[in-house]
mmCIF file of C-alpha atoms and ligand atoms in Angstrom:
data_model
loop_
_atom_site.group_PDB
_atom_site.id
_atom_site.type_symbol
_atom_site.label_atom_id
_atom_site.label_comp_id
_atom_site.label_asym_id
_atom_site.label_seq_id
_atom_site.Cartn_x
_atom_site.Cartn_y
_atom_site.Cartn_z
ATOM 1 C CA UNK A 4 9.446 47.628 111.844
ATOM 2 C CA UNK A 5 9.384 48.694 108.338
ATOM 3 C CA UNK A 6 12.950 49.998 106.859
ATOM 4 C CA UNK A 7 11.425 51.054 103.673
ATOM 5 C CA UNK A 8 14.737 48.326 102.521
ATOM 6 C CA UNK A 9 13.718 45.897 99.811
ATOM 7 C CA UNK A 10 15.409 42.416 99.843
ATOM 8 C CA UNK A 11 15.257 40.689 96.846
ATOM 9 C CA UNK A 12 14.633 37.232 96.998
ATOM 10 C CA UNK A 13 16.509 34.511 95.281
ATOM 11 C CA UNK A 14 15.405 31.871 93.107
ATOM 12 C CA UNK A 15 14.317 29.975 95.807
ATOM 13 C CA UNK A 16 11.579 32.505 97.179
ATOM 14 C CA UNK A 17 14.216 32.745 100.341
ATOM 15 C CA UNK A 18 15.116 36.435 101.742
ATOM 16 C CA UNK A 19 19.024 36.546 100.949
ATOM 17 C CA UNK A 20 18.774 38.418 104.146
ATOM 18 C CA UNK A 21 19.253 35.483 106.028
ATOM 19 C CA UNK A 22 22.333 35.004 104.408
ATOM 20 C CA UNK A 23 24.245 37.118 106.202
ATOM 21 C CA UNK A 24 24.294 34.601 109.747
ATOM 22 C CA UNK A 25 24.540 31.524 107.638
ATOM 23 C CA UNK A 26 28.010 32.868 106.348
ATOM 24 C CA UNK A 27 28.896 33.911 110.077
ATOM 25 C CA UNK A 28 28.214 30.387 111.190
ATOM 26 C CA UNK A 29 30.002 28.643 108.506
ATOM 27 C CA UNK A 30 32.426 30.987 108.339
ATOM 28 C CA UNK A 31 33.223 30.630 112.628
ATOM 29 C CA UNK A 32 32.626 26.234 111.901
ATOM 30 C CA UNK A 33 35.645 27.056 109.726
ATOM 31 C CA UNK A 34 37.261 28.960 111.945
ATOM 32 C CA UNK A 35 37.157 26.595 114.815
ATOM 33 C CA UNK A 36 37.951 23.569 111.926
ATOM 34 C CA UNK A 37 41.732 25.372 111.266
ATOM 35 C CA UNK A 38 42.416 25.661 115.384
ATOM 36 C CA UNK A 39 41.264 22.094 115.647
ATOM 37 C CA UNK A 40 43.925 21.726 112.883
ATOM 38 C CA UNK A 41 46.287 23.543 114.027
ATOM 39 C CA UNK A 42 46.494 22.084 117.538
ATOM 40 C CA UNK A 43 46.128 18.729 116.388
ATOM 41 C CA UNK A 44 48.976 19.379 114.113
ATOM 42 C CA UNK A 45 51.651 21.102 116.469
ATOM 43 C CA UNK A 46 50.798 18.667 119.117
ATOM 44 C CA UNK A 47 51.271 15.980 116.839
ATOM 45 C CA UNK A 48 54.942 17.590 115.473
ATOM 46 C CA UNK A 49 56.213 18.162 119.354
ATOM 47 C CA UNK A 50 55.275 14.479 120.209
ATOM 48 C CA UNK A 51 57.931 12.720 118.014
ATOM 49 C CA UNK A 52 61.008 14.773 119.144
ATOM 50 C CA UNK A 53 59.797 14.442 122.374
ATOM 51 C CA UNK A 54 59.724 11.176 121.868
ATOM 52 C CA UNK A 55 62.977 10.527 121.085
ATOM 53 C CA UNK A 56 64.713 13.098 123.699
ATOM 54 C CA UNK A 57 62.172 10.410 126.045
ATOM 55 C CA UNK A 58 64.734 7.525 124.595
ATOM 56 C CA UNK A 59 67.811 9.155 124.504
ATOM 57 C CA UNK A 60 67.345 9.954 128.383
ATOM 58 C CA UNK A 61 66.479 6.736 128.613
ATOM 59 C CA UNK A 62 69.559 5.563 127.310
ATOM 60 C CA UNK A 63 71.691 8.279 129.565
ATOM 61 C CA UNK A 64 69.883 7.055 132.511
ATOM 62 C CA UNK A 65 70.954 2.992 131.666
ATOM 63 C CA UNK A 66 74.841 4.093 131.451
ATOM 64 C CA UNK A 67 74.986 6.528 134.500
ATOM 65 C CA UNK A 68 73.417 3.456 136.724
ATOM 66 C CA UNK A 69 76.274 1.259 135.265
ATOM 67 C CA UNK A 70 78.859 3.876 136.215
ATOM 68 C CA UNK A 71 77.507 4.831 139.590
ATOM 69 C CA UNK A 72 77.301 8.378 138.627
ATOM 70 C CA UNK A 73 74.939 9.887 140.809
ATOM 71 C CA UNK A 74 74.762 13.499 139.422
ATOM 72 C CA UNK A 75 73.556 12.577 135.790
ATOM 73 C CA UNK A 76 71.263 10.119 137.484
ATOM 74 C CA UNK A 77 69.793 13.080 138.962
ATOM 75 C CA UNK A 78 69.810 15.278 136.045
ATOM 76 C CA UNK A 79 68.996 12.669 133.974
ATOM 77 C CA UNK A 80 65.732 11.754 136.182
ATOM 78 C CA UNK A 81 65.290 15.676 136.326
ATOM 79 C CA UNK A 82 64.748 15.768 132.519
ATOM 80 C CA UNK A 83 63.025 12.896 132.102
ATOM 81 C CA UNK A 84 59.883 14.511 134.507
ATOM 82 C CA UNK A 85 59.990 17.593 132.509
ATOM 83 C CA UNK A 86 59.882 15.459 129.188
ATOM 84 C CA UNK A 87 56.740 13.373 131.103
ATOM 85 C CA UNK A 88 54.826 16.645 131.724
ATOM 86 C CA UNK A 89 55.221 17.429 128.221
ATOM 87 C CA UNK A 90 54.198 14.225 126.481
ATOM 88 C CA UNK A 91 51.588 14.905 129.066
ATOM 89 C CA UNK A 92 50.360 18.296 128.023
ATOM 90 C CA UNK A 93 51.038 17.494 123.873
ATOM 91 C CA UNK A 94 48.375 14.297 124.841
ATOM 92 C CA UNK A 95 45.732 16.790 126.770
ATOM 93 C CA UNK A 96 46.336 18.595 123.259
ATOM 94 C CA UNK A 97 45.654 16.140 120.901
ATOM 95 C CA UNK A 98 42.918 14.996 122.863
ATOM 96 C CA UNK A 99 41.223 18.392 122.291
ATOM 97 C CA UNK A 100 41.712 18.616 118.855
ATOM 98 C CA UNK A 101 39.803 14.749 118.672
ATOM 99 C CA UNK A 102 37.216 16.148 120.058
ATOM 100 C CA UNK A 103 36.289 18.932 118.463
ATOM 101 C CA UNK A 104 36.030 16.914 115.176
ATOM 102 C CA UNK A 105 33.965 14.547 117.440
ATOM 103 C CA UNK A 106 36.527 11.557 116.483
ATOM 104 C CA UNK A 107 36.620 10.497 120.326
ATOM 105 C CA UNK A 108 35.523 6.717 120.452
ATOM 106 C CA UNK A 109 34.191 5.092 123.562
ATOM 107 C CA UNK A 110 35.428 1.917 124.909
ATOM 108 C CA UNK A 111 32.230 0.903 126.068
ATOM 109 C CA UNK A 112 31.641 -1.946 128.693
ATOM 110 C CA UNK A 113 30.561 -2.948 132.068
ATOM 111 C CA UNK A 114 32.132 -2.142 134.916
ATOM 112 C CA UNK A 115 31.266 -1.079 138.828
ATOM 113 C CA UNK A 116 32.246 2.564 139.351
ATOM 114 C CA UNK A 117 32.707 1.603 143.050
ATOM 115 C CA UNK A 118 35.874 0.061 141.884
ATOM 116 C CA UNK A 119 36.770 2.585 140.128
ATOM 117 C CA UNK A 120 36.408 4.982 142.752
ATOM 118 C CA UNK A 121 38.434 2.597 144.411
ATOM 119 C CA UNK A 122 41.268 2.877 142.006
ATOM 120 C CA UNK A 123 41.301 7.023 141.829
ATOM 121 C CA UNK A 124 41.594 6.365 145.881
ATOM 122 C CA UNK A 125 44.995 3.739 145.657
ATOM 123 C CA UNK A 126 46.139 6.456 143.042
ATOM 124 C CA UNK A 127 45.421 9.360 145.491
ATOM 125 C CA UNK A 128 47.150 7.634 148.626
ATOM 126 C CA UNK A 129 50.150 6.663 146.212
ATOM 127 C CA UNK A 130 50.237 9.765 144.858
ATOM 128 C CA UNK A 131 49.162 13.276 146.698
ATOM 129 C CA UNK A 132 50.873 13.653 149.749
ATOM 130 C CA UNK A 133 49.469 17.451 150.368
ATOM 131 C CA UNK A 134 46.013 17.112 151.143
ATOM 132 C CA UNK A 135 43.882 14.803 153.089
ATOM 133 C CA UNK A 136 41.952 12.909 150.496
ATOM 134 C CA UNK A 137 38.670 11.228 152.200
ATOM 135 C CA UNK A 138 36.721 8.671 150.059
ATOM 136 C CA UNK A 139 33.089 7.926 151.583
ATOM 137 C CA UNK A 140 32.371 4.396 151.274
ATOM 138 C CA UNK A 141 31.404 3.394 148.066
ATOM 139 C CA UNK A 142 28.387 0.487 146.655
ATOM 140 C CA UNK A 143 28.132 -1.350 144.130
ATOM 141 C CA UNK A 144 27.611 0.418 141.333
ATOM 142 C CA UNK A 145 27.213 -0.971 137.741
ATOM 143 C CA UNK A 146 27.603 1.375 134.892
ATOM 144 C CA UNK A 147 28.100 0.765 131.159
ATOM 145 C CA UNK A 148 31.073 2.823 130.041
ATOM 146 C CA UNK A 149 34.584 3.836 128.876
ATOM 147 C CA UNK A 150 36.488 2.671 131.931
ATOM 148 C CA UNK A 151 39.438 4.526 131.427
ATOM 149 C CA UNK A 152 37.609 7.706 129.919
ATOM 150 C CA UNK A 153 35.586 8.011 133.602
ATOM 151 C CA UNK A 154 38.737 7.281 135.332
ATOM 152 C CA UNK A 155 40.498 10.559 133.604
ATOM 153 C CA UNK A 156 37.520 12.934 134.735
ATOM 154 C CA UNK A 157 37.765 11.541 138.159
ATOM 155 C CA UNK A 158 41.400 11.786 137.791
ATOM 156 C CA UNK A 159 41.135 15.036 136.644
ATOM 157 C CA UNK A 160 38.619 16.906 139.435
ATOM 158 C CA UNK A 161 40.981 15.152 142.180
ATOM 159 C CA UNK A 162 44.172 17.144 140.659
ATOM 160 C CA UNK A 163 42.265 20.151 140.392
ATOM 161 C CA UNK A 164 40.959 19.835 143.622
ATOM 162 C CA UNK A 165 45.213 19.654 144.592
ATOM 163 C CA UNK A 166 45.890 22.828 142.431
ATOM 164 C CA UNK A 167 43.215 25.348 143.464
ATOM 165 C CA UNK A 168 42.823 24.654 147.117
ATOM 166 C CA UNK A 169 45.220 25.025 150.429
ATOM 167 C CA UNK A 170 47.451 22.771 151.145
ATOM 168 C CA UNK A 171 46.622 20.667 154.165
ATOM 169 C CA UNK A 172 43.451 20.679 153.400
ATOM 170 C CA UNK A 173 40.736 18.266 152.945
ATOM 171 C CA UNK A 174 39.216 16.581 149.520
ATOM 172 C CA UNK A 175 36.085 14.172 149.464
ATOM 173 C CA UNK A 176 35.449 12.049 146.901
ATOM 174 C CA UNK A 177 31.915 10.272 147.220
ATOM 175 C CA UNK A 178 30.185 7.677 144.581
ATOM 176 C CA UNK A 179 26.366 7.535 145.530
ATOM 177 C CA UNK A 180 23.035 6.428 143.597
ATOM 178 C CA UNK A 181 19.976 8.084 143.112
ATOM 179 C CA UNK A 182 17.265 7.018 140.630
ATOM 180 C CA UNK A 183 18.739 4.488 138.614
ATOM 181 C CA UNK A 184 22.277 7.359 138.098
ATOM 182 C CA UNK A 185 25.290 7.200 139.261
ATOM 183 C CA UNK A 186 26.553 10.450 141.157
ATOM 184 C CA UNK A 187 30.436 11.033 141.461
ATOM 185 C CA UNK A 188 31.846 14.423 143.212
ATOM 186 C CA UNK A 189 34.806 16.067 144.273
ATOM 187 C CA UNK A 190 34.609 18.678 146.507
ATOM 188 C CA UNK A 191 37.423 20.699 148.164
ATOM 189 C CA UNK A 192 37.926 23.852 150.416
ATOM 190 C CA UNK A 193 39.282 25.911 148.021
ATOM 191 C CA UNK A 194 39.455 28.900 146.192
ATOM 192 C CA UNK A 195 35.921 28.499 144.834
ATOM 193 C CA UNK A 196 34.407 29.666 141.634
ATOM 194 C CA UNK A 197 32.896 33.188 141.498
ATOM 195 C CA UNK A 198 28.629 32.555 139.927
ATOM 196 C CA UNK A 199 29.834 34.402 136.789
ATOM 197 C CA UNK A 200 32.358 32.167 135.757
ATOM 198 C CA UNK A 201 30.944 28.760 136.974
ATOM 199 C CA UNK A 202 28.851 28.161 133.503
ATOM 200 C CA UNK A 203 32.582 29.053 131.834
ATOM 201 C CA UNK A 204 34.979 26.507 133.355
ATOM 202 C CA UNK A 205 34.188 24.288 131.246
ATOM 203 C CA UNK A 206 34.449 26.043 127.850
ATOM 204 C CA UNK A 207 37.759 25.139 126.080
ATOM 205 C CA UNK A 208 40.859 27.100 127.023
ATOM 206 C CA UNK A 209 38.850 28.872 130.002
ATOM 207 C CA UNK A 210 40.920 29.596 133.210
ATOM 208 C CA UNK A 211 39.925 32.194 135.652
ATOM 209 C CA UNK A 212 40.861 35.021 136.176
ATOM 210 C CA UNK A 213 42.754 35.467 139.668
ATOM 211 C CA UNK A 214 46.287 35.943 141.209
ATOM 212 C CA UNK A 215 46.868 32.664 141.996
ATOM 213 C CA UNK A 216 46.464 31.694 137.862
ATOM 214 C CA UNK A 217 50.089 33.466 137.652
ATOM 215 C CA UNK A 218 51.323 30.638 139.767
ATOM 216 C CA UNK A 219 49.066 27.683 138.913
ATOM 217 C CA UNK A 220 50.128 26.497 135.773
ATOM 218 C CA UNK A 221 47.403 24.965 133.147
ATOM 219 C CA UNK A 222 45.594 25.795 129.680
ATOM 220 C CA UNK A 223 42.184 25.058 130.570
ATOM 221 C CA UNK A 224 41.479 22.101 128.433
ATOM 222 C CA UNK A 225 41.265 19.580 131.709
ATOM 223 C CA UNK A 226 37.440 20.204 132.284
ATOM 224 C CA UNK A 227 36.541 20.740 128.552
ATOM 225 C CA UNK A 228 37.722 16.774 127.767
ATOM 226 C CA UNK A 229 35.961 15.999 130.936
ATOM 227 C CA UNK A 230 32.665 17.906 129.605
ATOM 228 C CA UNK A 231 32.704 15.703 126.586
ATOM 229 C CA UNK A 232 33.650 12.738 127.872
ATOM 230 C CA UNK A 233 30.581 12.999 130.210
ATOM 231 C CA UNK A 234 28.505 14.097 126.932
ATOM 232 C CA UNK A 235 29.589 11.387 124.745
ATOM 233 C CA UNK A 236 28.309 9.029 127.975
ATOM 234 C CA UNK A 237 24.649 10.611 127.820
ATOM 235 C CA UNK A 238 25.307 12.507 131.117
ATOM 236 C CA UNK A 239 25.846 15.625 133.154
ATOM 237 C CA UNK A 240 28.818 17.206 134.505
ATOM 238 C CA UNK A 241 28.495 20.381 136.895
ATOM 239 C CA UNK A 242 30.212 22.623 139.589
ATOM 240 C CA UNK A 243 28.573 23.901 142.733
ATOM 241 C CA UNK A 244 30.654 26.480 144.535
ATOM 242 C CA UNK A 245 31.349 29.187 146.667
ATOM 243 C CA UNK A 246 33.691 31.665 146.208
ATOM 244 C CA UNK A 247 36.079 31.336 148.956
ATOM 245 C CA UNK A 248 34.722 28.259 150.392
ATOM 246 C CA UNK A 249 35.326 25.449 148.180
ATOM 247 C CA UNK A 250 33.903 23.761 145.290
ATOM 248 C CA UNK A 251 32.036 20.525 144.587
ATOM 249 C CA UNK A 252 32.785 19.126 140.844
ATOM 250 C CA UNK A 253 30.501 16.414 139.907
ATOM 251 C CA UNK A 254 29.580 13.884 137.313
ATOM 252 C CA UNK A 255 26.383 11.825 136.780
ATOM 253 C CA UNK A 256 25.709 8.620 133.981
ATOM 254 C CA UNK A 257 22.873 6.245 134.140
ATOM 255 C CA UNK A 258 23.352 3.219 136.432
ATOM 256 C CA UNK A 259 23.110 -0.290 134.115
ATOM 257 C CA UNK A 260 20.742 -2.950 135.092
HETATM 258 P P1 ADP B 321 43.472 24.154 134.112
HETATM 259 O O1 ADP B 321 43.351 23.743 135.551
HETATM 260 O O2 ADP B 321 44.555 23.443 133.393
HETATM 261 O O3 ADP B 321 43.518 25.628 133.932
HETATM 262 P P2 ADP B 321 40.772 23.073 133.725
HETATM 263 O O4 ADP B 321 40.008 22.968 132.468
HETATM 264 O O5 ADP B 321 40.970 21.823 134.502
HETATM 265 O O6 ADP B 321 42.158 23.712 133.326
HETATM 266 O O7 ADP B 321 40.056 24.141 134.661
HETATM 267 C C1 ADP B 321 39.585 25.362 134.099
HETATM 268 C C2 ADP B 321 39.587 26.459 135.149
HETATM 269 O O8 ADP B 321 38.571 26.215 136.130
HETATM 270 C C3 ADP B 321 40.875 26.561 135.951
HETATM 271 O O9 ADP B 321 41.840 27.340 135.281
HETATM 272 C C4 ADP B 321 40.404 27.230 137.223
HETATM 273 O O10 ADP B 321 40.301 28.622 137.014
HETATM 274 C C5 ADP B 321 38.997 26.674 137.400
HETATM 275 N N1 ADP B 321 38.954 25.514 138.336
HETATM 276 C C6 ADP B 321 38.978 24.201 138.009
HETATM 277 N N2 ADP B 321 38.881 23.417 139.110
HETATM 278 C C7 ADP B 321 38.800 24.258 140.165
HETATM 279 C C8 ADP B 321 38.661 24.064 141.593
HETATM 280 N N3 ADP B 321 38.606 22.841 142.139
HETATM 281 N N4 ADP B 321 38.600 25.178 142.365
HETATM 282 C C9 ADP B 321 38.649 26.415 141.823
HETATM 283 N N5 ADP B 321 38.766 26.663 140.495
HETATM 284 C C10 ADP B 321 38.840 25.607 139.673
#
């Protein structure tokens, strides 16, 4: 529709009118460059003290085992698990800021994802004593990938899987193939994901909205570093879900020959 508006036109013959959303865009690229600094920095300025409180506990721990003394043992391995969860967090951090300048690097090489399925399942048993944690029987699998990287989304959907669903009750893991791709999921009988914030969970720093967020603690960074690990690998990541049902959180890369 004509405005009866004239845009001059630079030297280039282009409408300056354009010039407007290129600003907007470079303008929010810069925006999202200083929180990439930002976290990357703070994370990286609570790591060393944390660090060192890490050694110094360390060190308490060493001299109350040499003097029997069973209350700073237990204070001791009290702060040491709260120090743990922080390195753990300030990690989860940094991790986010590497990725949003894309400075992630893959470990690439072949391995079967049976076995690691395997591996999540000897972590599980060791590990989460809450729910009942069923792995279907896994095949051979061969996949071309960052070993570790896979193992932290797996990792990842099996502790969410802990947080947002009743305790008691059950969590599947299956590893099947289909068409030459590898198909990992997770599903539990949880809280489940309401259809307007399914496409979101995965968007950095998105929780949900709900009561139980007040006592489920997290920053919503888990599934983003999952989402681009799975990128960086060439493949999809997805939830299916129903709210009050459960959830299904699933992962798919090419199979190797
Ligand atoms: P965090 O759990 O630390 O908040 P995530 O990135 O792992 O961060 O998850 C983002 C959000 O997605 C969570 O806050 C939660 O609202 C939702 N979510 C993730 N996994 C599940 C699940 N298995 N069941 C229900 N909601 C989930």
């Amino acid at each position: 529709r004509a405005t009866g508006k004239v845009y001059p036109s630079t030297d280039d013959g282009k409408s300056p009118f354009f010039s407007g959303t290129l600003l907007d865009i470079t303008e929010r690229k810069l925006d999202e460059q200083r929180k990439n600094d930002f976290i990357g920095m703070v994370s990286h300025e609570l790591r060393s003290p944390l660090t060192s409180i890490s050694g110094y506990i360390q060190m308490l721990n060493i001299k109350a085992a040499k003097n029997n003394d069973e209350t700073i043992l237990d204070i001791a391995g009290k702060a040491k698990r709260q120090v743990q969860r922080m390195l753990t967090l300030i990690s989860g951090f940094l991790d986010v800021a590497r990725m949003g300048e894309g400075k992630i690097k893959l470990n690439l090489k072949r391995f079967d994802m049976a076995a690691l399925v395997k591996e999540a399942e000897d972590e599980s048993l060791a590990t989460v004593t809450s729910h009942r944690v069923v792995f279907k029987p896994v095949v051979f699998t061969p996949v071309e990938a960052d070993q570790d990287k896979i193992l932290q989304v797996l990792t990842n959907f099996i502790n969410n899987a802990v947080k947002y669903s009743p305790k008691d009750s059950a969590i599947q893991v299956a590893c099947l193939t289909r068409d030459n791709i590898a198909y990992v999921s997770v599903t539990d009988e949880g809280m489940g994901i309401a259809p307007k914030d399914q496409p979101h969970v995965f968007d950095r720093f998105y929780r949900v909205e709900s009561e139980r967020m007040n006592t489920v603690k997290g920053f919503g960074i888990g599934l983003y570093i999952c989402k681009e690990i799975i990128a960086r690998h060439g493949g999809q990541i997805g939830v299916d879900s129903e709210l009050g049902k459960g959830s299904t959180f699933w992962f798919q890369i090419p199979v190797t020959s």
